[in-house]
mmCIF file of C-alpha atoms and ligand atoms in Angstrom:
data_model
loop_
_atom_site.group_PDB
_atom_site.id
_atom_site.type_symbol
_atom_site.label_atom_id
_atom_site.label_comp_id
_atom_site.label_asym_id
_atom_site.label_seq_id
_atom_site.Cartn_x
_atom_site.Cartn_y
_atom_site.Cartn_z
ATOM 1 C CA MET A 514 90.518 67.955 120.468
ATOM 2 C CA GLY A 515 90.635 70.578 123.209
ATOM 3 C CA ILE A 516 91.520 74.245 122.992
ATOM 4 C CA ARG A 517 94.827 73.777 124.793
ATOM 5 C CA GLU A 518 95.937 71.070 122.375
ATOM 6 C CA ASN A 519 94.813 73.081 119.357
ATOM 7 C CA LEU A 520 96.837 76.061 120.519
ATOM 8 C CA LYS A 521 99.884 73.969 121.227
ATOM 9 C CA ARG A 522 99.839 72.390 117.770
ATOM 10 C CA LEU A 523 99.317 75.697 116.035
ATOM 11 C CA LYS A 524 102.154 77.360 117.894
ATOM 12 C CA GLU A 525 104.576 74.520 117.225
ATOM 13 C CA ASP A 526 104.372 75.229 113.506
ATOM 14 C CA LEU A 527 104.520 79.027 113.679
ATOM 15 C CA PRO A 528 107.698 80.902 112.818
ATOM 16 C CA GLN A 529 108.876 82.870 115.821
ATOM 17 C CA GLN A 530 108.165 86.313 114.359
ATOM 18 C CA VAL A 531 104.507 85.515 113.666
ATOM 19 C CA GLU A 532 102.013 86.569 116.312
ATOM 20 C CA LEU A 533 98.925 84.456 116.916
ATOM 21 C CA ILE A 534 95.685 86.301 117.670
ATOM 22 C CA ALA A 535 93.079 83.931 119.048
ATOM 23 C CA VAL A 536 89.757 84.950 117.512
ATOM 24 C CA SER A 537 87.223 84.212 120.223
ATOM 25 C CA LYS A 538 84.094 85.852 118.763
ATOM 26 C CA THR A 539 80.835 84.073 119.708
ATOM 27 C CA LYS A 540 82.710 81.815 122.150
ATOM 28 C CA PRO A 541 81.934 81.697 125.887
ATOM 29 C CA ILE A 542 84.256 83.021 128.586
ATOM 30 C CA SER A 543 85.074 79.463 129.653
ATOM 31 C CA ASP A 544 86.681 78.866 126.242
ATOM 32 C CA LEU A 545 88.679 82.085 126.469
ATOM 33 C CA LEU A 546 89.875 81.138 129.935
ATOM 34 C CA GLU A 547 91.030 77.782 128.675
ATOM 35 C CA ALA A 548 93.133 79.526 126.038
ATOM 36 C CA TYR A 549 94.352 82.036 128.617
ATOM 37 C CA ASP A 550 95.410 79.256 130.967
ATOM 38 C CA ALA A 551 97.355 77.725 128.093
ATOM 39 C CA GLY A 552 99.314 80.984 127.846
ATOM 40 C CA GLN A 553 97.391 82.849 125.144
ATOM 41 C CA ARG A 554 97.308 86.624 125.717
ATOM 42 C CA ALA A 555 96.188 88.141 122.395
ATOM 43 C CA PHE A 556 92.474 87.784 121.649
ATOM 44 C CA GLY A 557 90.470 89.042 118.680
ATOM 45 C CA GLU A 558 86.805 90.006 118.623
ATOM 46 C CA ASN A 559 84.685 91.542 115.874
ATOM 47 C CA LYS A 560 81.836 93.103 117.884
ATOM 48 C CA ILE A 561 82.533 95.922 120.299
ATOM 49 C CA GLN A 562 79.843 95.110 122.856
ATOM 50 C CA GLU A 563 80.936 91.482 123.043
ATOM 51 C CA MET A 564 84.571 92.494 123.437
ATOM 52 C CA VAL A 565 83.693 94.922 126.251
ATOM 53 C CA THR A 566 81.769 92.217 128.129
ATOM 54 C CA LYS A 567 84.665 89.790 127.790
ATOM 55 C CA TRP A 568 87.234 92.418 128.766
ATOM 56 C CA GLU A 569 85.261 93.042 131.968
ATOM 57 C CA GLN A 570 85.276 89.362 132.853
ATOM 58 C CA MET A 571 88.753 88.301 131.794
ATOM 59 C CA PRO A 572 92.177 88.871 133.413
ATOM 60 C CA LYS A 573 93.598 92.304 132.698
ATOM 61 C CA ASP A 574 96.893 91.330 131.074
ATOM 62 C CA ILE A 575 95.179 90.420 127.805
ATOM 63 C CA GLN A 576 95.753 92.343 124.574
ATOM 64 C CA TRP A 577 92.387 92.898 122.925
ATOM 65 C CA HIS A 578 92.329 93.173 119.140
ATOM 66 C CA MET A 579 89.277 94.574 117.367
ATOM 67 C CA ILE A 580 89.321 92.760 114.045
ATOM 68 C CA GLY A 581 85.847 93.625 112.740
ATOM 69 C CA HIS A 582 84.419 96.610 110.934
ATOM 70 C CA VAL A 583 84.052 99.506 113.376
ATOM 71 C CA GLN A 584 81.402 102.221 113.451
ATOM 72 C CA SER A 585 82.842 105.537 114.589
ATOM 73 C CA ASN A 586 80.169 106.110 117.224
ATOM 74 C CA LYS A 587 81.189 102.911 119.055
ATOM 75 C CA VAL A 588 84.917 103.588 119.372
ATOM 76 C CA LYS A 589 84.384 105.187 122.784
ATOM 77 C CA TYR A 590 83.325 101.875 124.340
ATOM 78 C CA MET A 591 86.608 100.120 123.596
ATOM 79 C CA ALA A 592 88.988 103.087 123.785
ATOM 80 C CA PRO A 593 89.797 102.497 127.484
ATOM 81 C CA PHE A 594 91.394 99.113 126.796
ATOM 82 C CA VAL A 595 91.683 98.074 123.128
ATOM 83 C CA HIS A 596 95.247 97.228 122.076
ATOM 84 C CA THR A 597 94.958 97.263 118.271
ATOM 85 C CA ILE A 598 92.175 98.113 115.846
ATOM 86 C CA HIS A 599 92.730 96.066 112.695
ATOM 87 C CA ALA A 600 90.149 97.327 110.247
ATOM 88 C CA VAL A 601 90.596 101.082 110.030
ATOM 89 C CA ASP A 602 89.410 102.142 106.608
ATOM 90 C CA SER A 603 88.503 105.829 106.749
ATOM 91 C CA ILE A 604 89.860 109.138 107.951
ATOM 92 C CA LYS A 605 86.639 109.689 109.865
ATOM 93 C CA LEU A 606 87.255 106.542 111.899
ATOM 94 C CA LEU A 607 90.920 107.408 112.417
ATOM 95 C CA LYS A 608 89.955 110.825 113.779
ATOM 96 C CA GLU A 609 87.451 109.331 116.173
ATOM 97 C CA ILE A 610 90.029 106.809 117.442
ATOM 98 C CA GLN A 611 92.457 109.682 118.028
ATOM 99 C CA LYS A 612 89.809 111.635 119.919
ATOM 100 C CA GLN A 613 88.815 108.740 122.164
ATOM 101 C CA ALA A 614 92.402 107.608 122.741
ATOM 102 C CA ALA A 615 93.309 111.136 123.853
ATOM 103 C CA ARG A 616 90.313 111.262 126.155
ATOM 104 C CA ASN A 617 91.569 108.067 127.803
ATOM 105 C CA GLU A 618 95.195 109.225 127.768
ATOM 106 C CA ARG A 619 96.188 106.193 125.760
ATOM 107 C CA ILE A 620 97.946 105.245 122.572
ATOM 108 C CA ILE A 621 95.900 102.951 120.338
ATOM 109 C CA ASN A 622 97.556 100.898 117.622
ATOM 110 C CA CYS A 623 95.817 100.953 114.266
ATOM 111 C CA LEU A 624 96.114 98.846 111.144
ATOM 112 C CA ILE A 625 94.727 100.044 107.851
ATOM 113 C CA GLN A 626 92.514 97.512 106.137
ATOM 114 C CA ILE A 627 93.231 97.298 102.436
ATOM 115 C CA ARG A 628 90.713 95.805 100.058
ATOM 116 C CA ILE A 629 92.535 92.908 98.398
ATOM 117 C CA ALA A 630 89.676 90.493 97.715
ATOM 118 C CA LYS A 631 87.623 90.438 94.553
ATOM 119 C CA GLU A 632 84.386 90.178 96.519
ATOM 120 C CA GLU A 633 82.362 93.368 96.664
ATOM 121 C CA THR A 634 81.310 92.801 100.249
ATOM 122 C CA LYS A 635 84.712 93.042 101.896
ATOM 123 C CA PHE A 636 85.526 96.309 103.599
ATOM 124 C CA GLY A 637 88.784 98.135 103.168
ATOM 125 C CA LEU A 638 90.601 101.021 101.651
ATOM 126 C CA ASP A 639 91.858 101.184 98.112
ATOM 127 C CA ALA A 640 95.673 101.001 98.050
ATOM 128 C CA SER A 641 95.707 104.360 96.251
ATOM 129 C CA GLU A 642 94.058 106.046 99.246
ATOM 130 C CA LEU A 643 96.688 104.856 101.720
ATOM 131 C CA ASP A 644 99.215 107.721 101.473
ATOM 132 C CA SER A 645 96.663 110.380 102.267
ATOM 133 C CA LEU A 646 95.386 108.457 105.304
ATOM 134 C CA LEU A 647 98.940 107.920 106.554
ATOM 135 C CA SER A 648 99.912 111.558 106.268
ATOM 136 C CA GLN A 649 96.841 112.604 108.229
ATOM 137 C CA GLY A 650 97.484 109.853 110.776
ATOM 138 C CA LYS A 651 100.994 111.182 111.388
ATOM 139 C CA GLU A 652 99.502 114.300 112.919
ATOM 140 C CA MET A 653 97.564 112.316 115.496
ATOM 141 C CA PRO A 654 99.538 111.908 118.735
ATOM 142 C CA ASN A 655 97.422 109.173 120.329
ATOM 143 C CA ILE A 656 97.447 106.649 117.523
ATOM 144 C CA VAL A 657 100.193 104.654 115.897
ATOM 145 C CA ILE A 658 99.562 103.201 112.475
ATOM 146 C CA LYS A 659 101.473 99.952 112.809
ATOM 147 C CA GLY A 660 100.760 98.450 109.431
ATOM 148 C CA LEU A 661 98.167 96.811 107.221
ATOM 149 C CA MET A 662 95.430 94.221 107.412
ATOM 150 C CA GLY A 663 93.663 92.322 104.671
ATOM 151 C CA MET A 664 91.313 89.449 104.001
ATOM 152 C CA ALA A 665 91.634 87.245 100.959
ATOM 153 C CA THR A 666 88.688 86.151 98.850
ATOM 154 C CA PHE A 667 86.768 83.205 100.303
ATOM 155 C CA THR A 668 87.682 80.644 97.670
ATOM 156 C CA GLU A 669 89.236 77.226 97.164
ATOM 157 C CA ASP A 670 91.589 78.747 94.624
ATOM 158 C CA GLN A 671 94.905 78.799 96.472
ATOM 159 C CA SER A 672 96.717 80.716 93.750
ATOM 160 C CA GLN A 673 94.193 83.531 93.945
ATOM 161 C CA ILE A 674 94.555 83.722 97.732
ATOM 162 C CA ARG A 675 98.313 83.750 97.369
ATOM 163 C CA SER A 676 98.326 86.530 94.802
ATOM 164 C CA GLU A 677 96.032 88.674 96.964
ATOM 165 C CA PHE A 678 98.320 88.211 99.969
ATOM 166 C CA LYS A 679 101.340 88.906 97.783
ATOM 167 C CA ASN A 680 99.845 92.219 96.665
ATOM 168 C CA LEU A 681 99.233 93.253 100.237
ATOM 169 C CA ALA A 682 102.723 92.223 101.318
ATOM 170 C CA ASP A 683 104.249 94.227 98.453
ATOM 171 C CA LEU A 684 102.362 97.310 99.594
ATOM 172 C CA TYR A 685 103.352 96.667 103.208
ATOM 173 C CA ARG A 686 107.049 96.477 102.334
ATOM 174 C CA LYS A 687 106.995 99.918 100.725
ATOM 175 C CA TYR A 688 106.654 101.552 104.133
ATOM 176 C CA SER A 689 109.654 101.246 106.432
ATOM 177 C CA SER A 690 107.637 102.436 109.436
ATOM 178 C CA PHE A 691 105.335 99.419 109.286
ATOM 179 C CA GLU A 692 105.881 96.429 111.552
ATOM 180 C CA VAL A 693 102.562 94.568 111.508
ATOM 181 C CA LEU A 694 101.037 92.767 108.544
ATOM 182 C CA SER A 695 97.809 91.163 109.698
ATOM 183 C CA MET A 696 96.742 88.518 107.227
ATOM 184 C CA GLY A 697 95.709 84.886 107.444
ATOM 185 C CA MET A 698 92.834 83.040 109.134
ATOM 186 C CA SER A 699 92.198 79.361 109.907
ATOM 187 C CA GLY A 700 91.830 78.407 106.251
ATOM 188 C CA ASP A 701 94.678 80.388 104.730
ATOM 189 C CA TYR A 702 97.227 81.349 107.371
ATOM 190 C CA ASP A 703 99.908 79.005 106.024
ATOM 191 C CA ILE A 704 99.839 80.812 102.667
ATOM 192 C CA ALA A 705 99.721 84.170 104.458
ATOM 193 C CA ILE A 706 102.847 83.338 106.462
ATOM 194 C CA GLU A 707 104.701 82.232 103.341
ATOM 195 C CA GLU A 708 103.856 85.618 101.842
ATOM 196 C CA GLY A 709 105.089 87.579 104.849
ATOM 197 C CA SER A 710 102.314 87.856 107.427
ATOM 198 C CA THR A 711 103.467 88.904 110.899
ATOM 199 C CA SER A 712 100.115 88.444 112.581
ATOM 200 C CA ILE A 713 97.513 85.740 111.988
ATOM 201 C CA ARG A 714 93.920 85.847 113.218
ATOM 202 C CA VAL A 715 92.794 82.323 113.938
ATOM 203 C CA GLY A 716 89.420 81.343 115.378
ATOM 204 C CA SER A 717 87.852 78.029 114.401
ATOM 205 C CA LYS A 718 91.151 76.177 114.325
ATOM 206 C CA ILE A 719 91.546 76.943 118.022
ATOM 207 C CA PHE A 720 88.002 77.082 119.372
ATOM 208 C CA GLY A 721 86.128 74.911 116.882
ATOM 209 C CA GLU A 722 83.403 75.906 114.473
ATOM 210 C CA ARG A 723 81.168 78.815 115.452
ATOM 211 C CA ASN A 724 77.411 78.461 115.864
ATOM 212 C CA TYR A 725 75.677 81.713 115.019
HETATM 213 C C1 LIG B 656 86.254 85.550 112.236
HETATM 214 C C2 LIG B 656 87.453 86.242 111.721
HETATM 215 C C3 LIG B 656 88.697 85.593 111.708
HETATM 216 C C4 LIG B 656 88.908 84.154 112.139
HETATM 217 O O1 LIG B 656 88.262 83.258 111.281
HETATM 218 P P1 LIG B 656 88.550 81.690 111.362
HETATM 219 O O2 LIG B 656 88.260 81.226 109.989
HETATM 220 O O3 LIG B 656 87.613 81.133 112.366
HETATM 221 O O4 LIG B 656 89.959 81.493 111.747
HETATM 222 C C5 LIG B 656 89.795 86.316 111.250
HETATM 223 N N1 LIG B 656 89.685 87.595 110.848
HETATM 224 C C6 LIG B 656 88.506 88.244 110.859
HETATM 225 C C7 LIG B 656 88.463 89.650 110.386
HETATM 226 C C8 LIG B 656 87.359 87.594 111.276
HETATM 227 O O5 LIG B 656 86.194 88.248 111.267
#
């Protein structure tokens, strides 16, 4: 099955309010162009250098989403063009995004990553730390904190995935200023949408399995 067909099928089943971010990490430009030609404009990458290289080569009306963990010292490379940074999880990073966005005279959208999974390895902020980050973020003129992002535990247990997404959605709904809830990947986006996701990050279901 080709990329165009995969996209078409995916989109047919998506509720209208749910945005699809095509996660193109590790995939060649030719694959991204195929998705672009099929109408896809939001792409997600998890490595800054790779995203910069692709941004240079791809048409300029694409919205680039940084979905991976970000080191503060690399923000400057994507600040000229990145649309949304999904995995903000510290005040240090938020400050650096503000600084680089200002330097580029841009507004950069940020999502705060909340740790919802049981796994130790997943990045993210504790829900209890959110208020303090938000109040500091309010003072930063070049960033907009649009909402939250989370990744469920990698498990076959659907009820666990659902309860993790439910927790994140409950937190999300407490803040009237939020408009983006980024949750759901190829394996769990249907559950995520049922629980209120507004933005799904789908890679392998569009582009096929990744070879690292
Ligand atoms: C790779 C990745 C995805 C997409 O994963 P698939 O299972 O291929 O859909 C989504 N979100 C993040 C943060 C990722 O790193």
